[in-house]
mmCIF file of C-alpha atoms in Angstrom:
data_model
loop_
_atom_site.group_PDB
_atom_site.id
_atom_site.type_symbol
_atom_site.label_atom_id
_atom_site.label_comp_id
_atom_site.label_asym_id
_atom_site.label_seq_id
_atom_site.Cartn_x
_atom_site.Cartn_y
_atom_site.Cartn_z
ATOM 1 C CA MET A 1 -54.940 -22.298 128.214
ATOM 2 C CA SER A 2 -53.726 -23.575 131.545
ATOM 3 C CA SER A 3 -55.147 -23.244 135.008
ATOM 4 C CA SER A 4 -53.453 -24.215 138.226
ATOM 5 C CA SER A 5 -55.262 -25.261 141.385
ATOM 6 C CA ARG A 6 -53.600 -25.543 144.780
ATOM 7 C CA ARG A 7 -54.967 -26.619 148.099
ATOM 8 C CA PHE A 8 -53.744 -27.226 151.598
ATOM 9 C CA GLY A 9 -52.684 -30.340 153.490
ATOM 10 C CA PRO A 10 -54.179 -31.564 156.779
ATOM 11 C CA PHE A 11 -55.566 -28.655 158.761
ATOM 12 C CA ARG A 12 -56.773 -28.641 162.373
ATOM 13 C CA GLN A 13 -59.528 -31.273 162.677
ATOM 14 C CA PHE A 14 -59.344 -32.268 158.984
ATOM 15 C CA LEU A 15 -56.992 -35.240 158.527
ATOM 16 C CA VAL A 16 -57.639 -35.017 154.794
ATOM 17 C CA ASN A 17 -58.329 -31.424 153.846
ATOM 18 C CA PRO A 18 -61.582 -31.256 151.819
ATOM 19 C CA SER A 19 -59.940 -28.731 149.500
ATOM 20 C CA TRP A 20 -57.532 -31.492 148.384
ATOM 21 C CA THR A 21 -60.412 -33.875 147.659
ATOM 22 C CA THR A 22 -62.094 -31.084 145.694
ATOM 23 C CA ALA A 23 -58.923 -30.276 143.729
ATOM 24 C CA GLN A 24 -58.559 -33.972 142.860
ATOM 25 C CA GLY A 25 -62.206 -34.024 141.750
ATOM 26 C CA LEU A 26 -61.586 -31.000 139.496
ATOM 27 C CA LYS A 27 -58.521 -32.658 137.984
ATOM 28 C CA LEU A 28 -60.431 -35.892 137.373
ATOM 29 C CA ALA A 29 -63.502 -34.147 135.915
ATOM 30 C CA GLY A 30 -61.381 -31.776 133.843
ATOM 31 C CA MET A 31 -62.244 -28.325 132.606
ATOM 32 C CA GLY A 32 -62.792 -28.991 128.918
ATOM 33 C CA GLN A 33 -60.348 -29.498 126.079
ATOM 34 C CA ARG A 34 -58.845 -26.026 126.054
ATOM 35 C CA ILE A 35 -57.980 -25.916 129.763
ATOM 36 C CA ASP A 36 -55.218 -27.941 131.396
ATOM 37 C CA VAL A 37 -55.587 -28.470 135.135
ATOM 38 C CA TYR A 38 -52.561 -28.862 137.392
ATOM 39 C CA ILE A 39 -53.030 -29.505 141.103
ATOM 40 C CA LYS A 40 -50.530 -29.249 143.928
ATOM 41 C CA GLU A 41 -51.017 -29.897 147.625
ATOM 42 C CA LEU A 42 -49.607 -27.124 149.790
ATOM 43 C CA PRO A 43 -48.442 -27.833 153.342
ATOM 44 C CA VAL A 44 -49.874 -25.641 156.104
ATOM 45 C CA SER A 45 -46.502 -23.886 156.304
ATOM 46 C CA TYR A 46 -45.749 -20.288 155.355
ATOM 47 C CA SER A 47 -42.204 -20.868 154.096
ATOM 48 C CA SER A 48 -43.061 -23.977 152.049
ATOM 49 C CA THR A 49 -46.174 -22.349 150.597
ATOM 50 C CA GLN A 50 -44.245 -19.236 149.599
ATOM 51 C CA ARG A 51 -41.492 -21.284 147.928
ATOM 52 C CA ILE A 52 -43.858 -23.668 146.114
ATOM 53 C CA ILE A 53 -46.057 -20.880 144.735
ATOM 54 C CA ALA A 54 -43.067 -18.903 143.448
ATOM 55 C CA GLU A 55 -41.672 -22.061 141.807
ATOM 56 C CA LEU A 56 -45.022 -22.938 140.207
ATOM 57 C CA TRP A 57 -45.364 -19.506 138.630
ATOM 58 C CA GLN A 58 -41.753 -19.637 137.365
ATOM 59 C CA THR A 59 -41.845 -23.181 135.979
ATOM 60 C CA LEU A 60 -45.462 -23.777 134.885
ATOM 61 C CA LYS A 61 -46.258 -20.200 133.898
ATOM 62 C CA PRO A 62 -50.017 -20.755 134.251
ATOM 63 C CA LYS A 63 -52.453 -18.345 132.686
ATOM 64 C CA PHE A 64 -54.424 -18.331 135.931
ATOM 65 C CA ALA A 65 -54.205 -19.935 139.388
ATOM 66 C CA VAL A 66 -57.037 -20.920 141.718
ATOM 67 C CA PRO A 67 -55.914 -21.843 145.210
ATOM 68 C CA LEU A 68 -58.600 -23.620 147.251
ATOM 69 C CA GLY A 69 -59.008 -23.666 151.017
ATOM 70 C CA ILE A 70 -61.569 -24.793 153.562
ATOM 71 C CA ALA A 71 -63.965 -22.295 155.138
ATOM 72 C CA ARG A 72 -64.390 -23.933 158.529
ATOM 73 C CA GLY A 73 -67.968 -23.830 159.754
ATOM 74 C CA SER A 74 -69.310 -22.321 156.523
ATOM 75 C CA SER A 75 -71.912 -23.685 154.132
ATOM 76 C CA LEU A 76 -71.036 -21.086 151.481
ATOM 77 C CA VAL A 77 -68.594 -21.000 148.589
ATOM 78 C CA ILE A 78 -66.602 -17.797 149.123
ATOM 79 C CA LEU A 79 -64.830 -16.084 146.214
ATOM 80 C CA GLU A 80 -62.014 -13.963 147.618
ATOM 81 C CA GLN A 81 -61.244 -10.669 145.861
ATOM 82 C CA THR A 82 -58.265 -9.412 147.867
ATOM 83 C CA GLY A 83 -55.030 -10.826 149.260
ATOM 84 C CA LYS A 84 -53.275 -8.950 152.042
ATOM 85 C CA ASN A 85 -49.530 -8.702 152.569
ATOM 86 C CA SER A 86 -49.272 -8.031 156.316
ATOM 87 C CA GLY A 87 -50.627 -9.269 159.627
ATOM 88 C CA TYR A 88 -49.586 -12.933 159.558
ATOM 89 C CA SER A 89 -48.851 -13.484 163.240
ATOM 90 C CA THR A 90 -50.688 -16.822 163.680
ATOM 91 C CA ARG A 91 -48.173 -19.643 163.673
ATOM 92 C CA ASP A 92 -48.361 -22.466 161.116
ATOM 93 C CA VAL A 93 -47.993 -26.227 161.725
ATOM 94 C CA CYS A 94 -44.207 -25.734 162.025
ATOM 95 C CA ASN A 95 -44.840 -23.186 164.810
ATOM 96 C CA CYS A 96 -43.505 -20.394 162.573
ATOM 97 C CA SER A 97 -44.820 -17.121 161.241
ATOM 98 C CA PRO A 98 -43.410 -15.234 158.234
ATOM 99 C CA THR A 99 -40.573 -12.724 158.510
ATOM 100 C CA ASP A 100 -42.005 -9.405 159.733
ATOM 101 C CA HIS A 101 -45.459 -11.087 159.454
ATOM 102 C CA LEU A 102 -45.408 -10.331 155.691
ATOM 103 C CA CYS A 103 -46.009 -12.423 152.582
ATOM 104 C CA ILE A 104 -43.592 -10.450 150.419
ATOM 105 C CA VAL A 105 -41.197 -7.917 151.967
ATOM 106 C CA GLY A 106 -41.603 -4.711 149.930
ATOM 107 C CA GLY A 107 -44.849 -5.890 148.297
ATOM 108 C CA PRO A 108 -47.975 -3.717 148.192
ATOM 109 C CA GLU A 109 -50.267 -3.937 151.248
ATOM 110 C CA LYS A 110 -53.051 -5.576 149.251
ATOM 111 C CA LEU A 111 -53.604 -7.012 145.817
ATOM 112 C CA ASP A 112 -56.932 -7.588 144.083
ATOM 113 C CA SER A 113 -57.551 -10.270 141.510
ATOM 114 C CA VAL A 114 -58.065 -9.059 137.951
ATOM 115 C CA VAL A 115 -61.289 -11.093 138.077
ATOM 116 C CA ASN A 116 -64.358 -9.365 139.495
ATOM 117 C CA MET A 117 -65.603 -11.794 142.161
ATOM 118 C CA ARG A 118 -68.713 -9.725 142.858
ATOM 119 C CA THR A 119 -69.917 -10.197 139.274
ATOM 120 C CA ILE A 120 -69.389 -13.949 139.449
ATOM 121 C CA SER A 121 -71.026 -14.324 142.859
ATOM 122 C CA LYS A 122 -74.045 -12.309 141.643
ATOM 123 C CA HIS A 123 -74.498 -14.754 138.763
ATOM 124 C CA PHE A 124 -74.684 -17.691 141.170
ATOM 125 C CA LYS A 125 -76.836 -15.884 143.742
ATOM 126 C CA GLN A 126 -79.381 -15.126 141.002
ATOM 127 C CA ALA A 127 -79.407 -18.869 140.258
ATOM 128 C CA GLY A 128 -80.106 -19.573 143.953
ATOM 129 C CA MET A 129 -76.612 -20.872 144.793
ATOM 130 C CA ASP A 130 -74.807 -20.154 148.078
ATOM 131 C CA VAL A 131 -71.868 -18.285 146.537
ATOM 132 C CA VAL A 132 -70.620 -14.980 147.967
ATOM 133 C CA HIS A 133 -67.611 -12.736 147.479
ATOM 134 C CA SER A 134 -65.308 -11.433 150.196
ATOM 135 C CA ARG A 135 -62.377 -9.070 150.634
ATOM 136 C CA ASP A 136 -60.917 -10.844 153.664
ATOM 137 C CA ALA A 137 -59.407 -14.306 153.173
ATOM 138 C CA GLY A 138 -58.461 -14.551 156.852
ATOM 139 C CA ARG A 139 -54.796 -13.649 157.430
ATOM 140 C CA TYR A 140 -53.638 -17.243 157.704
ATOM 141 C CA LEU A 141 -52.361 -19.681 155.091
ATOM 142 C CA CYS A 142 -55.304 -19.127 152.711
ATOM 143 C CA ASP A 143 -54.777 -15.366 152.550
ATOM 144 C CA PHE A 144 -50.996 -15.868 152.506
ATOM 145 C CA ALA A 145 -51.148 -18.295 149.553
ATOM 146 C CA TYR A 146 -53.583 -16.030 147.750
ATOM 147 C CA TYR A 147 -51.396 -12.941 148.124
ATOM 148 C CA CYS A 148 -48.336 -14.883 146.945
ATOM 149 C CA SER A 149 -50.300 -16.145 143.921
ATOM 150 C CA LEU A 150 -51.556 -12.647 143.110
ATOM 151 C CA TYR A 151 -48.049 -11.220 143.493
ATOM 152 C CA HIS A 152 -46.205 -13.800 141.383
ATOM 153 C CA GLY A 153 -49.054 -14.120 138.872
ATOM 154 C CA GLU A 154 -49.483 -10.375 138.359
ATOM 155 C CA ARG A 155 -52.993 -10.589 139.906
ATOM 156 C CA ARG A 156 -54.060 -13.509 137.668
ATOM 157 C CA ALA A 157 -55.397 -15.636 140.513
ATOM 158 C CA ALA A 158 -58.590 -16.254 142.444
ATOM 159 C CA PHE A 159 -58.910 -17.865 145.846
ATOM 160 C CA ILE A 160 -61.974 -19.983 146.555
ATOM 161 C CA HIS A 161 -62.941 -20.952 150.083
ATOM 162 C CA ILE A 162 -65.011 -24.121 149.931
ATOM 163 C CA PRO A 163 -67.658 -24.977 152.551
ATOM 164 C CA SER A 164 -67.056 -27.482 155.318
ATOM 165 C CA SER A 165 -70.777 -28.098 155.832
ATOM 166 C CA GLY A 166 -74.083 -27.900 153.996
ATOM 167 C CA SER A 167 -75.207 -29.181 150.626
ATOM 168 C CA LEU A 168 -72.328 -27.604 148.687
ATOM 169 C CA SER A 169 -69.713 -29.408 150.774
ATOM 170 C CA SER A 170 -70.290 -32.636 148.828
ATOM 171 C CA ALA A 171 -67.956 -33.206 145.888
ATOM 172 C CA GLU A 172 -70.909 -34.146 143.676
ATOM 173 C CA ARG A 173 -72.335 -30.626 143.984
ATOM 174 C CA LEU A 174 -69.134 -28.678 144.559
ATOM 175 C CA VAL A 175 -66.987 -29.854 141.634
ATOM 176 C CA PRO A 176 -69.505 -28.886 138.896
ATOM 177 C CA LEU A 177 -70.072 -25.525 140.597
ATOM 178 C CA LEU A 178 -66.315 -24.867 140.733
ATOM 179 C CA GLN A 179 -65.920 -25.924 137.094
ATOM 180 C CA GLU A 180 -68.507 -23.338 136.068
ATOM 181 C CA THR A 181 -66.990 -20.718 138.388
ATOM 182 C CA ILE A 182 -63.455 -21.180 137.052
ATOM 183 C CA VAL A 183 -64.646 -21.106 133.424
ATOM 184 C CA MET A 184 -66.413 -17.803 134.175
ATOM 185 C CA MET A 185 -63.196 -16.472 135.722
ATOM 186 C CA LEU A 186 -61.179 -17.507 132.672
ATOM 187 C CA ASP A 187 -63.768 -15.913 130.368
ATOM 188 C CA GLN A 188 -63.410 -12.648 132.320
ATOM 189 C CA LEU A 189 -59.640 -12.936 132.031
ATOM 190 C CA GLU A 190 -59.962 -13.377 128.234
ATOM 191 C CA GLU A 191 -62.188 -10.281 128.012
ATOM 192 C CA ILE A 192 -59.615 -8.270 129.975
ATOM 193 C CA HIS A 193 -56.793 -9.362 127.664
ATOM 194 C CA CYS A 194 -58.859 -8.736 124.535
ATOM 195 C CA GLY A 195 -59.473 -5.194 125.773
ATOM 196 C CA ASP A 196 -55.717 -4.514 126.122
#
């Protein structure tokens, strides 16, 4: 089983994006013997992100992808359910926005992950962890990358916004939490495929 994790390059006040440090921590810690982890840094650029994600799905053919991004000002881990195709008018670091402000011309307006983020967030909330689910990844590069991953991966993706502050922003606490979260996502994916 393979899993792919992507994160973004330097972003606003973050010279080293914490999502990259987290992705490296996940790669180093591993996900167990049956799961291969591949990480790729994405530039904060719509066109590059779109191209890289399409190439990764075509060449690596991962079973599941988990893009990571920073939730500025948040102390929560946010599991995103939905990627949206339109509304990308904010310019990236290259001072560009996507053609017609869309991720994929002709793509559906929104795509939901096959994984139920509400179920996973409930598990962690019951354990007293600051994990929530959301249906709005923000209409910038995070949402854009998520929609592209959902589109090319036939909805086999999950976007995780990691906190920029609070106790879960430390790699020591965040990496084990993300390991458990991703394993739960992959278990859900297995159950879905077994039911087919």
